[in-house]
């Protein structure tokens, strides 16, 4: 017997391990060459084993989860030894002993590698197109409806949570909270393979035609979210809703602010000037421009010590209280 151990990486390829894949492809070719000239030879291109050793010993949990989503599960020692016994009776120069789960492949037949397509029954092209179009339209309508129902100020955070959730899924993190919105995708650990996977997830969720270079063109989750938000066709919100949404954000910011007396006075002055300008009471013509105010107003603003009191003054200026 002449038996060499290689890896499925030589057959399927392996992201980030081009040299490793090439070396194993050489072992496979050596066995095939020997067999062609009548010499004993067999190359076993193993899938991953558990526990991880050698090359697989450097794989993280995210790498293992990505392999599982592609149908590749780690072999237990018992499974591996059983396959080794089986190969003794198979007179072929190249065999791939591996633990393949076709469930994930059947769930996403459009993403099955060419070498595995014979193992998965793929729906007809017309049936697939109709189902994809219906699902895509529904998903896009649902997302657009959810975003439309939100105040404009809440749309970006909502979409950011969606994107970070998909990023966490692709990278194998526990939740979207593990993803920093301002951290570069490259620093998060993305490569060309995971970049395409994220693009596919977001295409399914938004029904946009996002490029494969998405994480390179828009380098952080927050930048990506703003691009996606620009691409989604949302109806214009008429009336005062956008303004009221911004006022809600302002009120929350004031309530949580910790500022000194001088800063508080400056903020109060600008708020009152904005209210006066909106009211259109002509005070901009009383000298000093649109930010002019009376001594009485100065006293009231100086005495305001909480966000609630500031808004009471604004309500008074607007004639709403």
PDB file of C-alpha atoms in Angstrom:
ATOM      1  CA  UNK A   1       0.000   0.000   0.000  1.00  0.00           C
ATOM      2  CA  UNK A   2       1.019   3.560  -0.712  1.00  0.00           C
ATOM      3  CA  UNK A   3      -1.328   5.941   1.130  1.00  0.00           C
ATOM      4  CA  UNK A   4      -0.991   9.707   1.594  1.00  0.00           C
ATOM      5  CA  UNK A   5      -3.176  11.953   3.706  1.00  0.00           C
ATOM      6  CA  UNK A   6      -4.193  15.189   2.024  1.00  0.00           C
ATOM      7  CA  UNK A   7      -7.098  17.603   2.573  1.00  0.00           C
ATOM      8  CA  UNK A   8     -10.382  18.539   0.943  1.00  0.00           C
ATOM      9  CA  UNK A   9      -8.782  21.972   0.578  1.00  0.00           C
ATOM     10  CA  UNK A  10      -7.003  20.615  -2.497  1.00  0.00           C
ATOM     11  CA  UNK A  11     -10.378  19.797  -4.094  1.00  0.00           C
ATOM     12  CA  UNK A  12     -12.687  22.567  -2.901  1.00  0.00           C
ATOM     13  CA  UNK A  13     -10.157  25.292  -2.166  1.00  0.00           C
ATOM     14  CA  UNK A  14      -9.789  27.067   1.158  1.00  0.00           C
ATOM     15  CA  UNK A  15     -10.017  30.822   1.748  1.00  0.00           C
ATOM     16  CA  UNK A  16      -6.695  32.230   2.931  1.00  0.00           C
ATOM     17  CA  UNK A  17      -4.870  28.893   2.501  1.00  0.00           C
ATOM     18  CA  UNK A  18      -3.843  28.885  -1.160  1.00  0.00           C
ATOM     19  CA  UNK A  19      -0.426  27.315  -0.504  1.00  0.00           C
ATOM     20  CA  UNK A  20      -1.940  24.626   1.710  1.00  0.00           C
ATOM     21  CA  UNK A  21      -4.554  23.810  -0.933  1.00  0.00           C
ATOM     22  CA  UNK A  22      -1.898  23.612  -3.651  1.00  0.00           C
ATOM     23  CA  UNK A  23       0.316  21.286  -1.591  1.00  0.00           C
ATOM     24  CA  UNK A  24      -2.573  18.879  -1.007  1.00  0.00           C
ATOM     25  CA  UNK A  25      -3.587  19.026  -4.666  1.00  0.00           C
ATOM     26  CA  UNK A  26      -0.027  17.896  -5.443  1.00  0.00           C
ATOM     27  CA  UNK A  27      -0.435  14.842  -3.177  1.00  0.00           C
ATOM     28  CA  UNK A  28      -3.723  13.990  -4.908  1.00  0.00           C
ATOM     29  CA  UNK A  29      -2.068  14.319  -8.320  1.00  0.00           C
ATOM     30  CA  UNK A  30       0.864  12.160  -7.216  1.00  0.00           C
ATOM     31  CA  UNK A  31      -1.475   9.327  -6.215  1.00  0.00           C
ATOM     32  CA  UNK A  32      -3.390   9.600  -9.495  1.00  0.00           C
ATOM     33  CA  UNK A  33      -0.136   9.597 -11.468  1.00  0.00           C
ATOM     34  CA  UNK A  34       1.163   6.481  -9.711  1.00  0.00           C
ATOM     35  CA  UNK A  35      -2.150   4.729 -10.244  1.00  0.00           C
ATOM     36  CA  UNK A  36      -2.047   5.566 -13.950  1.00  0.00           C
ATOM     37  CA  UNK A  37       1.267   3.715 -14.383  1.00  0.00           C
ATOM     38  CA  UNK A  38       0.188   0.683 -12.366  1.00  0.00           C
ATOM     39  CA  UNK A  39       1.797   1.512  -9.042  1.00  0.00           C
ATOM     40  CA  UNK A  40      -0.075   1.246  -5.720  1.00  0.00           C
ATOM     41  CA  UNK A  41      -1.286   4.629  -4.530  1.00  0.00           C
ATOM     42  CA  UNK A  42      -4.175   6.226  -2.730  1.00  0.00           C
ATOM     43  CA  UNK A  43      -4.676   9.801  -1.536  1.00  0.00           C
ATOM     44  CA  UNK A  44      -7.243  10.426   1.214  1.00  0.00           C
ATOM     45  CA  UNK A  45      -8.352  14.051   1.096  1.00  0.00           C
ATOM     46  CA  UNK A  46      -9.703  14.380   4.624  1.00  0.00           C
ATOM     47  CA  UNK A  47     -12.280  16.805   5.857  1.00  0.00           C
ATOM     48  CA  UNK A  48     -11.761  18.503   9.216  1.00  0.00           C
ATOM     49  CA  UNK A  49     -11.320  16.362  12.312  1.00  0.00           C
ATOM     50  CA  UNK A  50     -12.413  17.085  15.863  1.00  0.00           C
ATOM     51  CA  UNK A  51     -10.690  18.006  18.088  1.00  0.00           C
ATOM     52  CA  UNK A  52      -8.811  20.409  15.862  1.00  0.00           C
ATOM     53  CA  UNK A  53      -5.168  19.569  15.189  1.00  0.00           C
ATOM     54  CA  UNK A  54      -2.658  20.713  12.624  1.00  0.00           C
ATOM     55  CA  UNK A  55      -4.166  23.262  10.244  1.00  0.00           C
ATOM     56  CA  UNK A  56      -7.641  22.924  11.763  1.00  0.00           C
ATOM     57  CA  UNK A  57      -6.196  23.558  15.214  1.00  0.00           C
ATOM     58  CA  UNK A  58      -5.879  27.239  14.226  1.00  0.00           C
ATOM     59  CA  UNK A  59      -9.516  27.562  13.220  1.00  0.00           C
ATOM     60  CA  UNK A  60     -11.707  29.672  15.492  1.00  0.00           C
ATOM     61  CA  UNK A  61     -15.348  29.125  16.369  1.00  0.00           C
ATOM     62  CA  UNK A  62     -16.402  31.508  13.587  1.00  0.00           C
ATOM     63  CA  UNK A  63     -14.439  29.471  11.025  1.00  0.00           C
ATOM     64  CA  UNK A  64     -16.053  26.245  12.200  1.00  0.00           C
ATOM     65  CA  UNK A  65     -19.529  27.771  12.051  1.00  0.00           C
ATOM     66  CA  UNK A  66     -18.872  29.005   8.522  1.00  0.00           C
ATOM     67  CA  UNK A  67     -17.790  25.502   7.500  1.00  0.00           C
ATOM     68  CA  UNK A  68     -20.948  24.066   9.065  1.00  0.00           C
ATOM     69  CA  UNK A  69     -23.108  26.519   7.100  1.00  0.00           C
ATOM     70  CA  UNK A  70     -21.419  25.140   3.988  1.00  0.00           C
ATOM     71  CA  UNK A  71     -22.276  21.584   5.033  1.00  0.00           C
ATOM     72  CA  UNK A  72     -18.820  20.597   6.308  1.00  0.00           C
ATOM     73  CA  UNK A  73     -18.895  19.105   9.818  1.00  0.00           C
ATOM     74  CA  UNK A  74     -15.859  17.932  11.771  1.00  0.00           C
ATOM     75  CA  UNK A  75     -15.226  14.178  11.901  1.00  0.00           C
ATOM     76  CA  UNK A  76     -15.075  12.505  15.284  1.00  0.00           C
ATOM     77  CA  UNK A  77     -12.102  10.142  15.777  1.00  0.00           C
ATOM     78  CA  UNK A  78     -14.506   7.181  15.575  1.00  0.00           C
ATOM     79  CA  UNK A  79     -15.954   8.409  12.274  1.00  0.00           C
ATOM     80  CA  UNK A  80     -12.517   9.069  10.851  1.00  0.00           C
ATOM     81  CA  UNK A  81     -11.166   5.642  11.749  1.00  0.00           C
ATOM     82  CA  UNK A  82     -14.287   4.025  10.330  1.00  0.00           C
ATOM     83  CA  UNK A  83     -13.768   5.843   7.020  1.00  0.00           C
ATOM     84  CA  UNK A  84     -10.106   4.830   7.001  1.00  0.00           C
ATOM     85  CA  UNK A  85     -11.168   1.167   7.238  1.00  0.00           C
ATOM     86  CA  UNK A  86     -13.694   1.683   4.451  1.00  0.00           C
ATOM     87  CA  UNK A  87     -11.131   3.154   2.037  1.00  0.00           C
ATOM     88  CA  UNK A  88      -9.050  -0.037   2.163  1.00  0.00           C
ATOM     89  CA  UNK A  89     -11.667  -1.806   0.067  1.00  0.00           C
ATOM     90  CA  UNK A  90     -12.051   1.012  -2.502  1.00  0.00           C
ATOM     91  CA  UNK A  91      -9.583   0.709  -5.358  1.00  0.00           C
ATOM     92  CA  UNK A  92      -9.515   4.375  -6.296  1.00  0.00           C
ATOM     93  CA  UNK A  93      -6.482   6.671  -6.261  1.00  0.00           C
ATOM     94  CA  UNK A  94      -8.335   9.651  -4.739  1.00  0.00           C
ATOM     95  CA  UNK A  95     -11.062   9.590  -2.084  1.00  0.00           C
ATOM     96  CA  UNK A  96     -12.586  12.342   0.065  1.00  0.00           C
ATOM     97  CA  UNK A  97     -13.461  10.988   3.537  1.00  0.00           C
ATOM     98  CA  UNK A  98     -15.488  13.790   5.100  1.00  0.00           C
ATOM     99  CA  UNK A  99     -18.574  14.501   7.207  1.00  0.00           C
ATOM    100  CA  UNK A 100     -20.954  16.284   4.856  1.00  0.00           C
ATOM    101  CA  UNK A 101     -24.345  17.558   6.007  1.00  0.00           C
ATOM    102  CA  UNK A 102     -26.551  18.195   2.989  1.00  0.00           C
ATOM    103  CA  UNK A 103     -29.183  20.031   5.082  1.00  0.00           C
ATOM    104  CA  UNK A 104     -27.593  23.484   4.754  1.00  0.00           C
ATOM    105  CA  UNK A 105     -26.979  22.795   1.072  1.00  0.00           C
ATOM    106  CA  UNK A 106     -30.657  21.977   0.457  1.00  0.00           C
ATOM    107  CA  UNK A 107     -31.677  25.123   2.340  1.00  0.00           C
ATOM    108  CA  UNK A 108     -29.607  27.298  -0.005  1.00  0.00           C
ATOM    109  CA  UNK A 109     -29.332  25.415  -3.317  1.00  0.00           C
ATOM    110  CA  UNK A 110     -28.302  28.576  -5.147  1.00  0.00           C
ATOM    111  CA  UNK A 111     -25.065  28.700  -3.107  1.00  0.00           C
ATOM    112  CA  UNK A 112     -24.013  25.051  -3.480  1.00  0.00           C
ATOM    113  CA  UNK A 113     -20.467  24.685  -4.896  1.00  0.00           C
ATOM    114  CA  UNK A 114     -20.379  23.161  -8.391  1.00  0.00           C
ATOM    115  CA  UNK A 115     -18.669  19.983  -7.148  1.00  0.00           C
ATOM    116  CA  UNK A 116     -21.549  19.246  -4.746  1.00  0.00           C
ATOM    117  CA  UNK A 117     -24.523  20.094  -6.945  1.00  0.00           C
ATOM    118  CA  UNK A 118     -25.109  16.441  -7.776  1.00  0.00           C
ATOM    119  CA  UNK A 119     -25.961  15.831  -4.105  1.00  0.00           C
ATOM    120  CA  UNK A 120     -28.727  18.425  -3.927  1.00  0.00           C
ATOM    121  CA  UNK A 121     -31.856  18.530  -6.003  1.00  0.00           C
ATOM    122  CA  UNK A 122     -32.208  22.054  -7.261  1.00  0.00           C
ATOM    123  CA  UNK A 123     -35.647  23.492  -8.144  1.00  0.00           C
ATOM    124  CA  UNK A 124     -36.318  24.353 -11.734  1.00  0.00           C
ATOM    125  CA  UNK A 125     -35.024  27.702 -12.905  1.00  0.00           C
ATOM    126  CA  UNK A 126     -38.492  29.160 -13.462  1.00  0.00           C
ATOM    127  CA  UNK A 127     -39.768  27.882 -10.100  1.00  0.00           C
ATOM    128  CA  UNK A 128     -36.716  29.314  -8.342  1.00  0.00           C
ATOM    129  CA  UNK A 129     -37.103  32.686 -10.051  1.00  0.00           C
ATOM    130  CA  UNK A 130     -40.803  32.968  -9.146  1.00  0.00           C
ATOM    131  CA  UNK A 131     -40.200  31.965  -5.522  1.00  0.00           C
ATOM    132  CA  UNK A 132     -37.239  34.322  -5.182  1.00  0.00           C
ATOM    133  CA  UNK A 133     -39.155  37.221  -6.702  1.00  0.00           C
ATOM    134  CA  UNK A 134     -42.132  36.681  -4.386  1.00  0.00           C
ATOM    135  CA  UNK A 135     -39.946  36.307  -1.315  1.00  0.00           C
ATOM    136  CA  UNK A 136     -37.830  39.292  -2.287  1.00  0.00           C
ATOM    137  CA  UNK A 137     -40.805  41.553  -2.886  1.00  0.00           C
ATOM    138  CA  UNK A 138     -42.333  40.577   0.447  1.00  0.00           C
ATOM    139  CA  UNK A 139     -39.059  41.137   2.322  1.00  0.00           C
ATOM    140  CA  UNK A 140     -38.488  44.512   0.686  1.00  0.00           C
ATOM    141  CA  UNK A 141     -42.051  45.636   1.394  1.00  0.00           C
ATOM    142  CA  UNK A 142     -41.800  44.509   5.020  1.00  0.00           C
ATOM    143  CA  UNK A 143     -38.541  46.370   5.589  1.00  0.00           C
ATOM    144  CA  UNK A 144     -39.764  49.504   3.831  1.00  0.00           C
ATOM    145  CA  UNK A 145     -43.011  49.393   5.822  1.00  0.00           C
ATOM    146  CA  UNK A 146     -41.145  49.017   9.115  1.00  0.00           C
ATOM    147  CA  UNK A 147     -38.811  51.893   8.300  1.00  0.00           C
ATOM    148  CA  UNK A 148     -41.674  54.094   7.112  1.00  0.00           C
ATOM    149  CA  UNK A 149     -43.558  53.523  10.363  1.00  0.00           C
ATOM    150  CA  UNK A 150     -40.562  54.721  12.384  1.00  0.00           C
ATOM    151  CA  UNK A 151     -39.711  58.363  13.099  1.00  0.00           C
ATOM    152  CA  UNK A 152     -36.889  59.439  10.760  1.00  0.00           C
ATOM    153  CA  UNK A 153     -34.504  59.676  13.715  1.00  0.00           C
ATOM    154  CA  UNK A 154     -35.088  55.989  14.552  1.00  0.00           C
ATOM    155  CA  UNK A 155     -34.555  54.559  11.079  1.00  0.00           C
ATOM    156  CA  UNK A 156     -30.779  54.569  11.125  1.00  0.00           C
ATOM    157  CA  UNK A 157     -30.545  52.829  14.537  1.00  0.00           C
ATOM    158  CA  UNK A 158     -33.077  50.219  13.393  1.00  0.00           C
ATOM    159  CA  UNK A 159     -31.157  49.493  10.208  1.00  0.00           C
ATOM    160  CA  UNK A 160     -27.869  49.512  12.125  1.00  0.00           C
ATOM    161  CA  UNK A 161     -29.189  46.768  14.386  1.00  0.00           C
ATOM    162  CA  UNK A 162     -30.217  44.727  11.329  1.00  0.00           C
ATOM    163  CA  UNK A 163     -26.788  45.102   9.691  1.00  0.00           C
ATOM    164  CA  UNK A 164     -24.853  44.384  12.899  1.00  0.00           C
ATOM    165  CA  UNK A 165     -26.989  41.288  13.450  1.00  0.00           C
ATOM    166  CA  UNK A 166     -26.021  39.986  10.012  1.00  0.00           C
ATOM    167  CA  UNK A 167     -22.368  40.877  10.614  1.00  0.00           C
ATOM    168  CA  UNK A 168     -22.437  38.975  13.911  1.00  0.00           C
ATOM    169  CA  UNK A 169     -24.041  35.978  12.193  1.00  0.00           C
ATOM    170  CA  UNK A 170     -21.428  35.849   9.446  1.00  0.00           C
ATOM    171  CA  UNK A 171     -18.506  36.248  11.859  1.00  0.00           C
ATOM    172  CA  UNK A 172     -19.922  33.860  14.458  1.00  0.00           C
ATOM    173  CA  UNK A 173     -20.484  36.397  17.243  1.00  0.00           C
ATOM    174  CA  UNK A 174     -23.188  35.997  19.855  1.00  0.00           C
ATOM    175  CA  UNK A 175     -25.224  39.111  19.057  1.00  0.00           C
ATOM    176  CA  UNK A 176     -25.255  42.492  17.318  1.00  0.00           C
ATOM    177  CA  UNK A 177     -23.994  44.069  20.547  1.00  0.00           C
ATOM    178  CA  UNK A 178     -20.605  42.472  19.896  1.00  0.00           C
ATOM    179  CA  UNK A 179     -20.182  44.629  16.774  1.00  0.00           C
ATOM    180  CA  UNK A 180     -18.883  48.205  17.040  1.00  0.00           C
ATOM    181  CA  UNK A 181     -20.668  50.387  14.450  1.00  0.00           C
ATOM    182  CA  UNK A 182     -17.569  52.534  13.840  1.00  0.00           C
ATOM    183  CA  UNK A 183     -15.074  49.666  13.629  1.00  0.00           C
ATOM    184  CA  UNK A 184     -13.724  48.860  10.174  1.00  0.00           C
ATOM    185  CA  UNK A 185     -14.896  45.596   8.612  1.00  0.00           C
ATOM    186  CA  UNK A 186     -11.250  44.693   8.034  1.00  0.00           C
ATOM    187  CA  UNK A 187     -10.556  45.031  11.761  1.00  0.00           C
ATOM    188  CA  UNK A 188     -13.646  42.932  12.536  1.00  0.00           C
ATOM    189  CA  UNK A 189     -12.081  40.058  10.602  1.00  0.00           C
ATOM    190  CA  UNK A 190     -13.754  40.176   7.185  1.00  0.00           C
ATOM    191  CA  UNK A 191     -12.097  38.632   4.155  1.00  0.00           C
ATOM    192  CA  UNK A 192     -13.312  38.224   0.580  1.00  0.00           C
ATOM    193  CA  UNK A 193     -15.326  35.103   1.443  1.00  0.00           C
ATOM    194  CA  UNK A 194     -17.162  36.571   4.442  1.00  0.00           C
ATOM    195  CA  UNK A 195     -17.652  39.841   2.544  1.00  0.00           C
ATOM    196  CA  UNK A 196     -19.615  38.005  -0.151  1.00  0.00           C
ATOM    197  CA  UNK A 197     -21.565  36.094   2.496  1.00  0.00           C
ATOM    198  CA  UNK A 198     -22.571  39.340   4.222  1.00  0.00           C
ATOM    199  CA  UNK A 199     -23.564  40.857   0.879  1.00  0.00           C
ATOM    200  CA  UNK A 200     -25.812  37.875   0.192  1.00  0.00           C
ATOM    201  CA  UNK A 201     -27.462  38.143   3.613  1.00  0.00           C
ATOM    202  CA  UNK A 202     -28.126  41.855   3.170  1.00  0.00           C
ATOM    203  CA  UNK A 203     -29.389  41.385  -0.375  1.00  0.00           C
ATOM    204  CA  UNK A 204     -31.931  38.897   0.972  1.00  0.00           C
ATOM    205  CA  UNK A 205     -32.964  41.218   3.813  1.00  0.00           C
ATOM    206  CA  UNK A 206     -33.241  44.419   1.764  1.00  0.00           C
ATOM    207  CA  UNK A 207     -33.722  43.162  -1.809  1.00  0.00           C
ATOM    208  CA  UNK A 208     -31.103  45.617  -2.988  1.00  0.00           C
ATOM    209  CA  UNK A 209     -28.448  44.706  -5.534  1.00  0.00           C
ATOM    210  CA  UNK A 210     -25.442  45.361  -3.335  1.00  0.00           C
ATOM    211  CA  UNK A 211     -21.930  44.788  -4.771  1.00  0.00           C
ATOM    212  CA  UNK A 212     -19.583  42.010  -3.658  1.00  0.00           C
ATOM    213  CA  UNK A 213     -17.105  44.741  -2.669  1.00  0.00           C
ATOM    214  CA  UNK A 214     -19.608  46.129  -0.164  1.00  0.00           C
ATOM    215  CA  UNK A 215     -17.408  46.013   2.951  1.00  0.00           C
ATOM    216  CA  UNK A 216     -14.535  47.632   1.057  1.00  0.00           C
ATOM    217  CA  UNK A 217     -16.623  50.397  -0.516  1.00  0.00           C
ATOM    218  CA  UNK A 218     -18.365  51.198   2.791  1.00  0.00           C
ATOM    219  CA  UNK A 219     -15.725  50.317   5.400  1.00  0.00           C
ATOM    220  CA  UNK A 220     -17.743  50.368   8.661  1.00  0.00           C
ATOM    221  CA  UNK A 221     -21.231  49.144   9.619  1.00  0.00           C
ATOM    222  CA  UNK A 222     -22.410  52.723  10.184  1.00  0.00           C
ATOM    223  CA  UNK A 223     -21.200  53.929   6.773  1.00  0.00           C
ATOM    224  CA  UNK A 224     -22.800  50.864   5.181  1.00  0.00           C
ATOM    225  CA  UNK A 225     -26.109  51.513   6.957  1.00  0.00           C
ATOM    226  CA  UNK A 226     -26.266  55.067   5.639  1.00  0.00           C
ATOM    227  CA  UNK A 227     -25.662  53.798   2.123  1.00  0.00           C
ATOM    228  CA  UNK A 228     -28.364  51.143   2.444  1.00  0.00           C
ATOM    229  CA  UNK A 229     -30.786  53.705   3.873  1.00  0.00           C
ATOM    230  CA  UNK A 230     -30.152  55.947   0.869  1.00  0.00           C
ATOM    231  CA  UNK A 231     -30.802  53.042  -1.490  1.00  0.00           C
ATOM    232  CA  UNK A 232     -34.132  51.980   0.036  1.00  0.00           C
ATOM    233  CA  UNK A 233     -37.077  53.724  -1.595  1.00  0.00           C
ATOM    234  CA  UNK A 234     -39.101  55.227   1.244  1.00  0.00           C
ATOM    235  CA  UNK A 235     -42.126  57.481   0.773  1.00  0.00           C
ATOM    236  CA  UNK A 236     -41.822  61.078   1.854  1.00  0.00           C
ATOM    237  CA  UNK A 237     -43.427  61.817   5.206  1.00  0.00           C
ATOM    238  CA  UNK A 238     -45.692  64.869   4.867  1.00  0.00           C
ATOM    239  CA  UNK A 239     -46.508  67.433   7.519  1.00  0.00           C
ATOM    240  CA  UNK A 240     -44.809  67.893  10.835  1.00  0.00           C
ATOM    241  CA  UNK A 241     -43.719  64.319  11.540  1.00  0.00           C
ATOM    242  CA  UNK A 242     -40.033  64.807  10.592  1.00  0.00           C
ATOM    243  CA  UNK A 243     -39.823  67.988  12.665  1.00  0.00           C
ATOM    244  CA  UNK A 244     -41.529  66.416  15.656  1.00  0.00           C
ATOM    245  CA  UNK A 245     -39.153  63.477  15.433  1.00  0.00           C
ATOM    246  CA  UNK A 246     -36.159  65.794  15.541  1.00  0.00           C
ATOM    247  CA  UNK A 247     -37.662  67.670  18.492  1.00  0.00           C
ATOM    248  CA  UNK A 248     -38.014  64.371  20.330  1.00  0.00           C
ATOM    249  CA  UNK A 249     -34.334  63.690  19.776  1.00  0.00           C
ATOM    250  CA  UNK A 250     -33.466  67.203  20.956  1.00  0.00           C
ATOM    251  CA  UNK A 251     -35.558  66.796  24.074  1.00  0.00           C
ATOM    252  CA  UNK A 252     -33.815  63.521  24.895  1.00  0.00           C
ATOM    253  CA  UNK A 253     -30.407  65.128  24.351  1.00  0.00           C
ATOM    254  CA  UNK A 254     -31.261  68.036  26.652  1.00  0.00           C
ATOM    255  CA  UNK A 255     -32.604  65.737  29.331  1.00  0.00           C
ATOM    256  CA  UNK A 256     -29.373  63.764  29.404  1.00  0.00           C
ATOM    257  CA  UNK A 257     -26.985  66.705  29.038  1.00  0.00           C
ATOM    258  CA  UNK A 258     -24.563  67.779  31.746  1.00  0.00           C
ATOM    259  CA  UNK A 259     -23.509  71.367  31.018  1.00  0.00           C
ATOM    260  CA  UNK A 260     -22.261  74.414  32.876  1.00  0.00           C
ATOM    261  CA  UNK A 261     -24.132  77.667  33.460  1.00  0.00           C
ATOM    262  CA  UNK A 262     -22.567  79.458  30.477  1.00  0.00           C
ATOM    263  CA  UNK A 263     -23.277  76.591  28.097  1.00  0.00           C
ATOM    264  CA  UNK A 264     -26.822  76.296  29.470  1.00  0.00           C
ATOM    265  CA  UNK A 265     -27.408  80.011  28.837  1.00  0.00           C
ATOM    266  CA  UNK A 266     -26.056  79.725  25.284  1.00  0.00           C
ATOM    267  CA  UNK A 267     -28.281  76.722  24.539  1.00  0.00           C
ATOM    268  CA  UNK A 268     -31.294  78.503  26.012  1.00  0.00           C
ATOM    269  CA  UNK A 269     -30.600  81.598  23.917  1.00  0.00           C
ATOM    270  CA  UNK A 270     -30.425  79.607  20.720  1.00  0.00           C
ATOM    271  CA  UNK A 271     -33.564  77.650  21.554  1.00  0.00           C
ATOM    272  CA  UNK A 272     -35.516  80.833  22.231  1.00  0.00           C
ATOM    273  CA  UNK A 273     -34.210  82.439  19.048  1.00  0.00           C
ATOM    274  CA  UNK A 274     -35.229  79.389  17.054  1.00  0.00           C
ATOM    275  CA  UNK A 275     -38.694  79.461  18.581  1.00  0.00           C
ATOM    276  CA  UNK A 276     -39.049  83.177  17.846  1.00  0.00           C
ATOM    277  CA  UNK A 277     -37.975  82.677  14.251  1.00  0.00           C
ATOM    278  CA  UNK A 278     -40.453  79.809  13.807  1.00  0.00           C
ATOM    279  CA  UNK A 279     -43.232  81.861  15.395  1.00  0.00           C
ATOM    280  CA  UNK A 280     -42.502  84.693  12.968  1.00  0.00           C
ATOM    281  CA  UNK A 281     -43.156  87.400  15.547  1.00  0.00           C
ATOM    282  CA  UNK A 282     -40.887  89.924  13.869  1.00  0.00           C
ATOM    283  CA  UNK A 283     -38.361  90.154  16.657  1.00  0.00           C
ATOM    284  CA  UNK A 284     -35.551  89.862  14.157  1.00  0.00           C
ATOM    285  CA  UNK A 285     -36.379  93.422  13.222  1.00  0.00           C
ATOM    286  CA  UNK A 286     -35.984  94.819  16.727  1.00  0.00           C
ATOM    287  CA  UNK A 287     -32.224  95.190  16.469  1.00  0.00           C
ATOM    288  CA  UNK A 288     -29.478  92.721  17.011  1.00  0.00           C
ATOM    289  CA  UNK A 289     -30.735  90.294  14.352  1.00  0.00           C
ATOM    290  CA  UNK A 290     -32.888  87.209  14.824  1.00  0.00           C
ATOM    291  CA  UNK A 291     -31.202  86.280  18.103  1.00  0.00           C
ATOM    292  CA  UNK A 292     -32.116  89.521  19.898  1.00  0.00           C
ATOM    293  CA  UNK A 293     -34.011  89.214  23.177  1.00  0.00           C
ATOM    294  CA  UNK A 294     -35.245  91.420  26.004  1.00  0.00           C
ATOM    295  CA  UNK A 295     -33.785  91.767  29.504  1.00  0.00           C
ATOM    296  CA  UNK A 296     -36.907  90.081  30.863  1.00  0.00           C
ATOM    297  CA  UNK A 297     -36.296  87.152  28.566  1.00  0.00           C
ATOM    298  CA  UNK A 298     -32.663  86.999  29.713  1.00  0.00           C
ATOM    299  CA  UNK A 299     -33.820  86.666  33.299  1.00  0.00           C
ATOM    300  CA  UNK A 300     -36.228  83.870  32.489  1.00  0.00           C
ATOM    301  CA  UNK A 301     -33.617  81.969  30.511  1.00  0.00           C
ATOM    302  CA  UNK A 302     -30.987  82.389  33.196  1.00  0.00           C
ATOM    303  CA  UNK A 303     -33.354  80.994  35.812  1.00  0.00           C
ATOM    304  CA  UNK A 304     -34.159  77.865  33.787  1.00  0.00           C
ATOM    305  CA  UNK A 305     -32.317  75.007  35.440  1.00  0.00           C
ATOM    306  CA  UNK A 306     -33.810  71.894  33.800  1.00  0.00           C
ATOM    307  CA  UNK A 307     -34.664  70.719  30.304  1.00  0.00           C
ATOM    308  CA  UNK A 308     -38.346  70.794  31.269  1.00  0.00           C
ATOM    309  CA  UNK A 309     -38.164  74.476  32.219  1.00  0.00           C
ATOM    310  CA  UNK A 310     -36.448  75.288  28.926  1.00  0.00           C
ATOM    311  CA  UNK A 311     -39.231  73.598  27.003  1.00  0.00           C
ATOM    312  CA  UNK A 312     -41.824  75.456  29.084  1.00  0.00           C
ATOM    313  CA  UNK A 313     -40.257  78.699  27.879  1.00  0.00           C
ATOM    314  CA  UNK A 314     -40.388  77.483  24.296  1.00  0.00           C
ATOM    315  CA  UNK A 315     -44.038  76.517  24.701  1.00  0.00           C
ATOM    316  CA  UNK A 316     -44.706  80.004  26.074  1.00  0.00           C
ATOM    317  CA  UNK A 317     -43.044  81.592  23.057  1.00  0.00           C
ATOM    318  CA  UNK A 318     -45.033  79.426  20.672  1.00  0.00           C
ATOM    319  CA  UNK A 319     -48.262  80.199  22.501  1.00  0.00           C
ATOM    320  CA  UNK A 320     -48.945  76.551  23.279  1.00  0.00           C
ATOM    321  CA  UNK A 321     -49.192  76.951  27.064  1.00  0.00           C
TER     322      UNK A 321
END
